[in-house]
Short mmCIF file of C-alpha atoms in Angstrom, two decimals:
data_model
loop_
_atom_site.label_atom_id
_atom_site.label_comp_id
_atom_site.label_asym_id
_atom_site.label_seq_id
_atom_site.Cartn_x
_atom_site.Cartn_y
_atom_site.Cartn_z
CA MET A 147 139.05 4.81 218.91
CA TRP A 148 142.44 4.99 220.65
CA SER A 149 144.54 1.86 220.87
CA SER A 150 145.65 0.75 224.26
CA PRO A 151 149.38 0.62 225.04
CA GLU A 152 149.20 -3.16 225.08
CA THR A 153 148.10 -3.37 221.39
CA VAL A 154 150.94 -1.17 220.02
CA PRO A 155 154.06 -3.28 219.15
CA SER A 156 157.30 -2.12 220.63
CA ALA A 157 160.24 -0.98 218.52
CA LYS A 158 162.13 -4.09 219.56
CA THR A 159 159.33 -6.31 218.29
CA ILE A 160 159.21 -4.46 214.91
CA ILE A 161 162.96 -4.80 214.43
CA SER A 162 162.80 -8.47 215.36
CA VAL A 163 160.02 -9.18 212.83
CA ALA A 164 161.85 -7.26 210.08
CA ALA A 165 165.04 -9.18 210.72
CA SER A 166 163.12 -12.47 210.62
CA LEU A 167 161.49 -11.57 207.27
CA THR A 168 164.84 -10.53 205.79
CA ALA A 169 166.45 -13.77 206.89
CA SER A 170 163.56 -15.75 205.43
CA ALA A 171 163.90 -13.90 202.11
CA VAL A 172 167.63 -14.58 201.97
CA LEU A 173 167.03 -18.24 202.79
CA LEU A 174 164.32 -18.49 200.15
CA ARG A 175 166.55 -16.93 197.52
CA SER A 176 169.41 -19.28 198.45
CA VAL A 177 167.14 -22.31 198.25
CA THR A 178 165.76 -21.11 194.93
CA GLU A 179 169.20 -20.61 193.42
CA ASN A 180 170.45 -23.99 194.68
CA LEU A 181 167.44 -26.21 194.06
CA ILE A 182 165.65 -24.63 191.06
CA PRO A 183 167.50 -24.93 187.71
CA ASP A 184 168.52 -21.73 185.90
CA ALA A 185 166.26 -22.56 182.97
CA VAL A 186 163.25 -22.75 185.27
CA GLN A 187 164.21 -19.46 186.91
CA GLU A 188 164.56 -17.74 183.52
CA LEU A 189 161.22 -19.16 182.42
CA PHE A 190 159.57 -17.87 185.58
CA ILE A 191 161.10 -14.40 185.15
CA THR A 192 160.06 -14.32 181.49
CA ARG A 193 156.48 -15.29 182.35
CA VAL A 194 156.31 -12.67 185.08
CA HIS A 195 157.65 -10.03 182.66
CA LYS A 196 155.12 -11.03 180.00
CA LEU A 197 152.33 -10.88 182.57
CA TYR A 198 153.48 -7.42 183.68
CA THR A 199 153.70 -6.26 180.07
CA ARG A 200 150.23 -7.59 179.33
CA LEU A 201 148.72 -5.91 182.35
CA SER A 202 150.64 -2.65 181.90
CA PRO A 203 148.62 0.10 180.18
CA HIS A 204 151.78 1.44 178.46
CA VAL A 205 153.91 0.37 175.48
CA THR A 206 157.53 1.32 174.77
CA VAL A 207 159.02 1.89 171.31
CA VAL A 208 162.81 1.53 171.04
CA VAL A 209 164.58 3.79 168.53
CA ASP A 210 168.18 2.61 168.05
CA GLU A 211 170.87 4.99 166.83
CA PHE A 212 172.14 2.51 164.23
CA ASP A 213 170.72 -0.40 162.30
CA GLY A 214 173.92 -2.37 161.80
CA LEU A 215 176.24 0.18 160.18
CA THR A 216 173.41 2.36 158.86
CA ALA A 217 172.39 5.45 160.82
CA ASN A 218 168.75 5.47 161.91
CA GLN A 219 167.09 8.57 160.49
CA LEU A 220 164.41 8.50 163.18
CA PHE A 221 167.05 8.65 165.95
CA GLU A 222 168.67 11.71 164.37
CA SER A 223 165.25 13.33 163.87
CA ALA A 224 164.26 12.67 167.47
CA THR A 225 167.52 14.26 168.67
CA ILE A 226 166.90 17.39 166.60
CA TYR A 227 163.21 17.59 167.52
CA LEU A 228 163.68 17.07 171.26
CA GLY A 229 166.71 19.34 171.44
CA ALA A 230 164.81 22.18 169.77
CA THR A 231 161.35 21.82 171.30
CA GLN A 232 161.56 19.91 174.58
CA TYR A 233 164.74 21.05 176.32
CA ALA A 234 162.73 23.33 178.62
CA SER A 235 160.96 20.31 180.12
CA THR A 236 164.11 18.70 181.54
CA ASP A 237 166.66 19.77 184.14
CA ARG A 238 169.74 18.62 182.24
CA ILE A 239 170.71 19.38 178.64
CA LYS A 240 173.87 19.13 176.52
CA VAL A 241 175.10 22.07 174.43
CA LYS A 242 177.91 22.05 171.87
CA LYS A 243 179.36 24.48 169.34
CA LEU A 244 181.35 23.07 166.44
CA GLU A 245 184.14 25.27 165.14
CA LYS A 246 182.66 25.63 161.65
CA GLU A 247 179.03 25.94 162.72
CA LYS A 248 177.32 29.24 163.51
CA GLN A 249 174.68 28.09 166.02
CA LEU A 250 174.66 26.18 169.29
CA ALA A 251 173.43 22.60 169.11
CA VAL A 252 171.19 21.60 172.03
CA ALA A 253 170.60 17.94 172.89
CA ILE A 254 169.02 16.02 175.76
CA ASP A 255 171.36 14.28 178.19
CA ILE A 256 171.32 10.59 179.08
CA ASN A 257 168.47 9.25 181.26
CA GLN A 258 166.53 12.51 181.22
CA GLU A 259 162.80 11.96 180.80
CA MET A 260 160.98 14.40 178.53
CA GLU A 261 157.24 14.78 178.23
CA ASP A 262 155.75 15.75 174.88
CA SER A 263 152.14 16.27 173.89
CA PHE A 264 150.63 15.57 170.48
CA LYS A 265 146.91 15.94 169.78
CA GLY A 266 146.22 15.87 173.50
CA VAL A 267 148.16 12.61 174.05
CA LYS A 268 151.24 12.47 176.29
CA PHE A 269 154.44 10.85 175.06
CA SER A 270 157.50 10.20 177.21
CA TRP A 271 161.06 10.10 175.79
CA VAL A 272 164.20 8.82 177.53
CA LEU A 273 167.70 8.63 175.99
CA VAL A 274 169.42 5.44 177.16
CA SER A 275 173.12 4.69 176.76
CA SER A 276 175.19 1.57 177.38
CA ARG A 277 178.87 0.79 177.00
CA ASN A 278 180.36 -1.57 174.44
CA GLY A 279 183.60 -3.36 175.27
CA SER A 280 185.00 -3.12 171.74
CA SER A 281 185.88 0.31 170.40
CA PHE A 282 188.22 -0.37 167.47
CA SER A 283 187.48 -1.22 163.87
CA SER A 284 188.80 -4.25 162.08
CA SER A 285 191.20 -1.94 160.26
CA GLY A 286 192.59 -0.66 163.55
CA ARG A 287 191.17 2.84 163.16
CA ARG A 288 189.03 4.24 165.93
CA GLY A 289 185.67 5.59 164.88
CA ASP A 290 185.38 4.03 161.41
CA HIS A 291 181.76 2.89 161.10
CA SER A 292 182.26 1.67 157.55
CA SER A 293 185.07 -0.76 158.46
CA GLY A 294 183.35 -3.00 160.97
CA PHE A 295 183.57 -0.51 163.80
CA ALA A 296 181.94 -1.55 167.08
CA GLN A 297 180.63 1.52 168.85
CA LYS A 298 182.02 2.36 172.27
CA GLU A 299 178.67 3.81 173.26
CA ILE A 300 175.36 2.32 172.17
CA ARG A 301 172.42 4.72 172.42
CA HIS A 302 168.70 4.44 171.87
CA TYR A 303 165.55 6.33 172.69
CA GLU A 304 162.67 4.75 174.59
CA LEU A 305 159.33 6.28 173.66
CA SER A 306 156.48 5.34 176.03
CA PHE A 307 152.75 5.96 175.70
CA ARG A 308 149.47 4.27 176.53
CA LYS A 309 148.66 1.19 174.48
CA LYS A 310 145.42 2.62 173.16
CA HIS A 311 147.43 5.32 171.36
CA ARG A 312 149.68 2.89 169.47
CA GLU A 313 148.13 3.69 166.09
CA LEU A 314 148.38 7.45 166.68
CA ALA A 315 152.04 7.12 167.71
CA LEU A 316 153.15 5.04 164.70
CA ASP A 317 150.96 6.58 162.00
CA SER A 318 150.92 10.24 163.03
CA TYR A 319 153.25 11.21 165.88
CA LEU A 320 156.52 9.68 164.65
CA PRO A 321 155.98 10.95 161.05
CA TYR A 322 155.34 14.37 162.60
CA VAL A 323 158.67 14.16 164.47
CA LEU A 324 160.44 13.28 161.21
CA GLU A 325 158.87 16.17 159.30
CA LYS A 326 159.37 18.69 162.12
CA ALA A 327 163.03 17.70 162.48
CA LYS A 328 163.56 18.09 158.74
CA TRP A 329 162.12 21.61 158.90
CA LEU A 330 164.23 22.51 161.96
CA LYS A 331 167.37 21.17 160.28
CA GLU A 332 166.79 23.25 157.16
CA GLU A 333 165.87 26.31 159.22
CA ARG A 334 169.21 26.44 161.02
CA LYS A 335 171.36 24.92 158.30
CA SER A 336 174.55 26.70 157.26
CA VAL A 337 175.25 26.23 153.56
CA LYS A 338 178.64 24.58 153.12
CA LEU A 339 181.20 24.69 150.34
CA HIS A 340 182.93 21.34 149.84
CA THR A 341 186.22 20.89 148.00
CA VAL A 342 188.24 17.79 147.15
CA ASP A 343 190.85 16.91 149.77
CA TYR A 344 192.98 13.86 149.01
CA ASN A 345 195.17 14.49 152.05
CA GLY A 346 192.35 14.16 154.59
CA SER A 347 190.49 11.14 155.91
CA ASP A 348 187.63 11.89 153.52
CA TYR A 349 187.55 12.92 149.89
CA TRP A 350 185.69 16.14 150.72
CA SER A 351 186.53 18.92 153.18
CA TRP A 352 184.26 21.90 153.77
CA ILE A 353 183.90 25.43 155.03
CA ASN A 354 180.79 27.56 155.57
CA LEU A 355 179.65 29.35 152.44
CA ASP A 356 179.35 33.02 153.36
CA HIS A 357 178.69 34.22 149.81
CA PRO A 358 175.99 36.93 149.98
CA ALA A 359 174.59 36.38 146.46
CA THR A 360 170.81 36.08 146.16
CA PHE A 361 168.44 36.11 143.21
CA GLU A 362 167.47 39.65 144.19
CA THR A 363 171.08 40.85 143.82
CA MET A 364 171.79 39.00 140.55
CA ALA A 365 172.04 41.32 137.54
CA MET A 366 170.51 38.99 134.99
CA ASP A 367 167.61 39.01 132.58
CA PRO A 368 164.34 39.04 134.62
CA ASP A 369 162.66 36.45 132.38
CA MET A 370 165.65 34.12 132.64
CA LYS A 371 165.71 34.58 136.40
CA LYS A 372 162.01 33.68 136.65
CA THR A 373 162.54 30.65 134.40
CA LEU A 374 165.33 29.39 136.65
CA ILE A 375 163.43 29.95 139.91
CA ASP A 376 160.31 28.22 138.52
CA ASP A 377 162.45 25.31 137.33
CA LEU A 378 164.08 24.92 140.75
CA HIS A 379 160.69 24.95 142.47
CA ARG A 380 159.34 22.35 140.09
CA PHE A 381 162.40 20.15 140.62
CA ILE A 382 162.37 20.10 144.43
CA SER A 383 158.62 19.38 144.52
CA ARG A 384 158.67 16.34 142.21
CA LYS A 385 160.17 13.58 144.34
CA GLU A 386 157.30 11.18 143.70
CA TYR A 387 157.22 12.13 140.04
CA TYR A 388 160.86 11.15 139.52
CA ARG A 389 160.28 7.91 141.37
CA ARG A 390 157.17 7.14 139.31
CA VAL A 391 158.90 7.67 135.96
CA GLY A 392 161.98 5.73 137.08
CA LYS A 393 164.55 8.52 136.91
CA ALA A 394 167.16 9.72 139.39
CA TRP A 395 166.00 12.80 141.30
CA LYS A 396 168.55 15.21 139.84
CA ARG A 397 168.68 18.19 137.53
CA GLY A 398 171.45 19.49 135.26
CA TYR A 399 172.16 23.11 134.36
CA LEU A 400 174.62 24.65 131.91
CA LEU A 401 175.65 28.24 132.59
CA TYR A 402 177.55 29.72 129.67
CA GLY A 403 178.70 33.15 128.58
CA PRO A 404 181.68 35.52 128.71
CA PRO A 405 183.85 35.80 131.83
CA GLY A 406 182.47 38.15 134.47
CA THR A 407 178.79 37.60 133.72
CA GLY A 408 178.03 36.09 137.12
CA LYS A 409 178.08 32.32 136.59
CA SER A 410 179.76 31.54 139.92
CA SER A 411 177.61 34.08 141.77
CA LEU A 412 174.48 32.49 140.30
CA VAL A 413 175.54 29.11 141.71
CA ALA A 414 175.92 30.73 145.14
CA ALA A 415 172.49 32.37 144.79
CA MET A 416 170.95 28.98 143.96
CA ALA A 417 172.61 27.40 147.00
CA ASN A 418 171.46 30.18 149.33
CA TYR A 419 167.93 30.03 147.92
CA LEU A 420 167.55 26.26 148.28
CA LYS A 421 169.82 25.82 151.33
CA PHE A 422 171.77 23.23 149.34
CA ASP A 423 175.46 22.52 150.00
CA ILE A 424 177.90 23.12 147.12
CA TYR A 425 180.43 20.49 146.04
CA ASP A 426 183.06 22.22 143.89
CA LEU A 427 184.73 19.61 141.68
CA ASP A 428 187.91 20.44 139.77
CA LEU A 429 188.28 17.66 137.20
CA LYS A 430 192.00 18.33 136.90
CA GLU A 431 192.37 17.09 140.49
CA VAL A 432 190.58 13.81 139.82
CA GLN A 433 192.92 10.83 139.51
CA CYS A 434 190.80 8.53 137.35
CA ASP A 435 187.24 7.39 136.59
CA SER A 436 187.03 5.30 139.77
CA ASP A 437 187.93 8.38 141.83
CA LEU A 438 185.13 10.19 140.06
CA ARG A 439 182.68 7.55 141.29
CA ARG A 440 183.99 7.76 144.86
CA LEU A 441 183.61 11.52 144.83
CA LEU A 442 180.03 11.24 143.62
CA ILE A 443 179.14 8.74 146.35
CA GLY A 444 180.69 11.09 148.90
CA THR A 445 178.36 13.98 148.04
CA GLY A 446 175.26 14.49 150.17
CA ASN A 447 171.61 14.77 149.26
CA ARG A 448 170.13 18.23 148.66
CA SER A 449 173.37 19.45 147.12
CA ILE A 450 174.74 21.25 144.08
CA LEU A 451 177.70 19.70 142.31
CA VAL A 452 179.62 22.35 140.36
CA ILE A 453 182.10 21.71 137.55
CA GLU A 454 183.39 25.09 136.43
CA ASP A 455 184.96 25.77 133.03
CA ILE A 456 184.12 22.30 131.79
CA ASP A 457 185.74 23.08 128.44
CA CYS A 458 189.07 23.84 130.17
CA SER A 459 188.98 21.37 133.06
CA VAL A 460 190.08 18.39 131.02
CA GLU A 461 190.77 17.70 127.35
CA LEU A 462 187.76 15.51 126.57
CA GLN A 463 187.84 14.21 123.01
CA ASN A 464 184.67 13.57 121.05
CA ARG A 465 183.70 9.91 121.38
CA ASN A 466 183.69 9.58 117.59
CA SER A 467 187.24 10.91 117.38
CA ASP A 468 189.91 8.62 115.95
CA ASN A 469 192.29 9.89 118.61
CA GLU A 470 190.22 8.79 121.61
CA PHE A 471 192.37 5.79 122.53
CA LYS A 472 195.60 7.67 121.93
CA HIS A 473 194.19 10.49 124.05
CA VAL A 474 193.64 8.17 127.02
CA GLU A 475 197.10 6.62 126.61
CA ASP A 476 198.66 10.07 126.71
CA GLY A 477 197.86 10.23 130.42
CA ASP A 478 194.58 12.10 130.75
CA LYS A 479 193.10 11.39 134.17
CA ILE A 480 189.48 10.78 133.22
CA THR A 481 187.64 9.83 130.05
CA LEU A 482 184.58 11.29 128.38
CA SER A 483 182.68 8.04 128.86
CA GLY A 484 183.57 8.12 132.56
CA LEU A 485 182.27 11.67 132.85
CA LEU A 486 179.04 10.83 131.01
CA ASN A 487 178.42 7.86 133.31
CA PHE A 488 179.19 10.12 136.25
CA ILE A 489 176.49 12.56 135.13
CA ASP A 490 173.60 10.27 134.28
CA GLY A 491 174.72 6.63 134.50
CA LEU A 492 173.98 4.19 137.30
CA TRP A 493 176.34 5.98 139.69
CA SER A 494 174.44 9.24 139.28
CA SER A 495 171.44 7.74 141.10
CA CYS A 496 173.37 7.32 144.38
CA GLY A 497 171.48 10.08 146.16
CA ASP A 498 168.41 12.29 145.98
CA GLU A 499 167.59 15.92 145.21
CA ARG A 500 170.88 16.75 143.53
CA ILE A 501 171.70 19.49 141.06
CA VAL A 502 174.66 19.37 138.68
CA VAL A 503 175.90 22.69 137.31
CA PHE A 504 178.42 23.06 134.50
CA THR A 505 179.88 26.42 133.57
CA THR A 506 181.77 27.36 130.42
CA ASN A 507 182.82 30.41 128.48
CA HIS A 508 182.58 28.50 125.20
CA LYS A 509 179.52 26.32 124.76
CA ASP A 510 180.51 25.48 121.19
CA ARG A 511 183.60 23.59 122.43
CA LEU A 512 181.58 21.02 124.37
CA ASP A 513 180.85 17.54 123.06
CA PRO A 514 177.18 17.29 122.01
CA ALA A 515 176.83 14.23 124.25
CA LEU A 516 177.27 16.49 127.28
CA LEU A 517 174.55 18.89 126.20
CA ARG A 518 171.56 16.63 125.80
CA PRO A 519 168.60 16.60 128.29
CA GLY A 520 169.24 14.38 131.28
CA ARG A 521 172.77 15.73 131.51
CA MET A 522 172.29 19.45 131.02
CA ASP A 523 168.54 19.93 131.18
CA LEU A 524 168.45 23.74 131.15
CA HIS A 525 170.91 25.98 129.31
CA LEU A 526 171.21 29.56 130.61
CA HIS A 527 173.13 32.16 128.63
CA LEU A 528 174.57 34.82 130.94
CA SER A 529 175.48 37.72 128.71
CA TYR A 530 176.59 41.33 128.99
CA CYS A 531 174.83 43.74 131.30
CA ASP A 532 171.74 45.58 130.07
CA PHE A 533 170.02 48.54 131.70
CA ASN A 534 167.80 46.35 133.92
CA GLY A 535 170.90 44.59 135.21
CA PHE A 536 172.62 47.92 135.81
CA LYS A 537 169.70 49.16 137.96
CA ILE A 538 170.04 46.07 140.16
CA LEU A 539 173.77 46.72 140.52
CA ALA A 540 173.20 50.41 141.28
CA ASN A 541 170.81 49.42 144.04
CA ASN A 542 173.30 46.83 145.36
CA TYR A 543 176.36 49.07 145.40
CA LEU A 544 174.97 52.59 145.82
CA GLN A 545 171.50 51.88 147.27
CA ILE A 546 169.80 54.09 144.70
CA LYS A 547 166.89 53.22 142.40
CA LYS A 548 167.00 56.28 140.13
CA HIS A 549 169.32 59.15 139.23
CA THR A 550 169.58 61.85 136.60
CA LEU A 551 172.59 60.07 135.04
CA PHE A 552 170.65 56.83 134.49
CA GLY A 553 169.42 58.01 131.08
CA GLU A 554 172.92 58.51 129.71
CA ILE A 555 174.05 55.15 131.09
CA GLU A 556 171.07 53.42 129.45
CA LYS A 557 172.04 54.86 126.04
CA LEU A 558 175.65 53.75 126.45
CA LEU A 559 174.67 50.19 127.46
CA GLU A 560 172.69 49.87 124.23
CA LYS A 561 175.94 50.32 122.30
CA VAL A 562 178.66 49.05 124.63
CA ARG A 563 179.26 45.50 125.82
CA ALA A 564 180.18 45.49 129.52
CA THR A 565 179.92 42.61 131.94
CA PRO A 566 178.23 42.89 135.34
CA ALA A 567 181.66 42.38 136.90
CA GLU A 568 183.07 45.38 135.04
CA ILE A 569 180.15 47.62 135.98
CA GLY A 570 180.24 46.46 139.59
CA GLY A 571 183.96 47.19 139.73
CA GLU A 572 183.36 50.77 138.58
CA LEU A 573 180.49 51.35 141.02
CA MET A 574 182.68 50.19 143.92
CA LYS A 575 185.26 52.90 143.36
CA ASN A 576 183.34 55.63 145.20
CA ASP A 577 180.52 55.71 147.75
CA ASN A 578 179.20 59.00 146.35
CA ALA A 579 176.52 58.14 143.80
CA GLU A 580 177.23 61.14 141.56
CA VAL A 581 180.96 60.46 141.42
CA SER A 582 180.51 56.71 141.00
CA LEU A 583 177.99 57.00 138.15
CA GLN A 584 180.09 59.58 136.35
CA GLY A 585 183.07 57.25 136.62
CA LEU A 586 180.98 54.48 135.07
CA ILE A 587 179.96 56.79 132.22
CA ASN A 588 183.61 57.59 131.55
CA PHE A 589 184.45 53.88 131.55
CA LEU A 590 181.65 53.05 129.09
CA GLN A 591 182.62 55.95 126.83
CA SER A 592 186.19 54.72 126.72
CA LYS A 593 184.99 51.26 125.68
CA GLU A 594 182.78 52.82 123.00
CA GLU A 595 185.78 54.64 121.54
CA GLN A 596 187.77 51.44 121.21
CA SER A 597 187.98 49.88 117.80
CA PRO A 598 185.85 46.74 117.21
CA GLY A 599 189.02 44.66 117.00
CA GLU A 600 190.28 45.85 120.36
CA GLU A 601 186.91 45.32 122.05
CA SER A 602 186.57 41.87 120.54
CA LEU A 603 190.06 40.98 121.73
CA GLU A 604 189.24 42.17 125.24
CA SER A 605 186.04 40.13 125.34
CA VAL A 606 187.72 36.82 124.51
#
């Protein structure tokens, strides 16, 4: 049915009514602000908000970036998870490339809504940021979270979903985000080599570890290699076991043997296999026992702490020695008791999933207190190269698995002591397999002709 021209309001009438309503609203707001106390207004707003929340079918979970001064693991996990899996669902992303990192880091920008699905349920994420007026620490240094620093930017995620899925979100979805982020972090992790840096703002500085060593390329006894790999697997899978028995989740290894037998390369192979960072600690650079504790606290979880040449790093007297107190007074930087507490005392439990590796050329020079289980749980003797080790090296350097000269080399290795480093050095001299192997034979024959005294002197 068509309306007659008389029933259709004119544009002038519509504008007049709109202006009247606007004026009434302004007047009502003015009256409300002047006549109704602030407390009553706040109460009314609060009640309206509660009513809206009660009637709304959705619930919002807030994930803050920090809890006081402590970083929120769930915030970091959400950033990794969303940056890796959900960036295609938003129109705006942030990308950065740190100088020492190999890969691009993708993150979601502020106020960008992302939709995720888990078990058929939709979840909505939004990164929210607000400014904080204070941006300096109590010590006057910008950016120091540990010194009372008030962040310049306060960030949090808002995760929204329907109320009926609250249990699924808290019991299943968020744990899934944590686990997925952990896997993504390990997948793209670059193993880092940390060294002590007293001149920097932190005790540790780092570079990427580009060492190519793997268990496959290590020329070591196959049974010993299997023992080590099995032990590492057992260690990283026993988090609950260590917690149940009341012990710190750490493992100690002693690598001993002549120079050139691959102790440092084995540490690199362990780090590459586990994707653990290496913290290389030179005890001669440590100022005192308290510095030792600070360095330990500064190491991260899932890491390998390496103390090479422990017998040479510092002159540690036996605790039963009559000269112990004189030894400390003579100016040594750290004490044996400090080192023992560093390895398995209370301070050693400041972190999870840590491996401590000691290396030495002379096991017999170490104090027995250092060698017991709990400090050095597994002792691995890396000795001279046998024929099995040579075949691994031949495959590494020359990419050959067999050759007519192998038989002669096998006979020589049964009589001659040569380290993997020595054999590798000979194999590197020529890319031609025939020439390289013949050069190795000549080298081994020359060692065989040496007198026992000369060979013994060279081995020390």
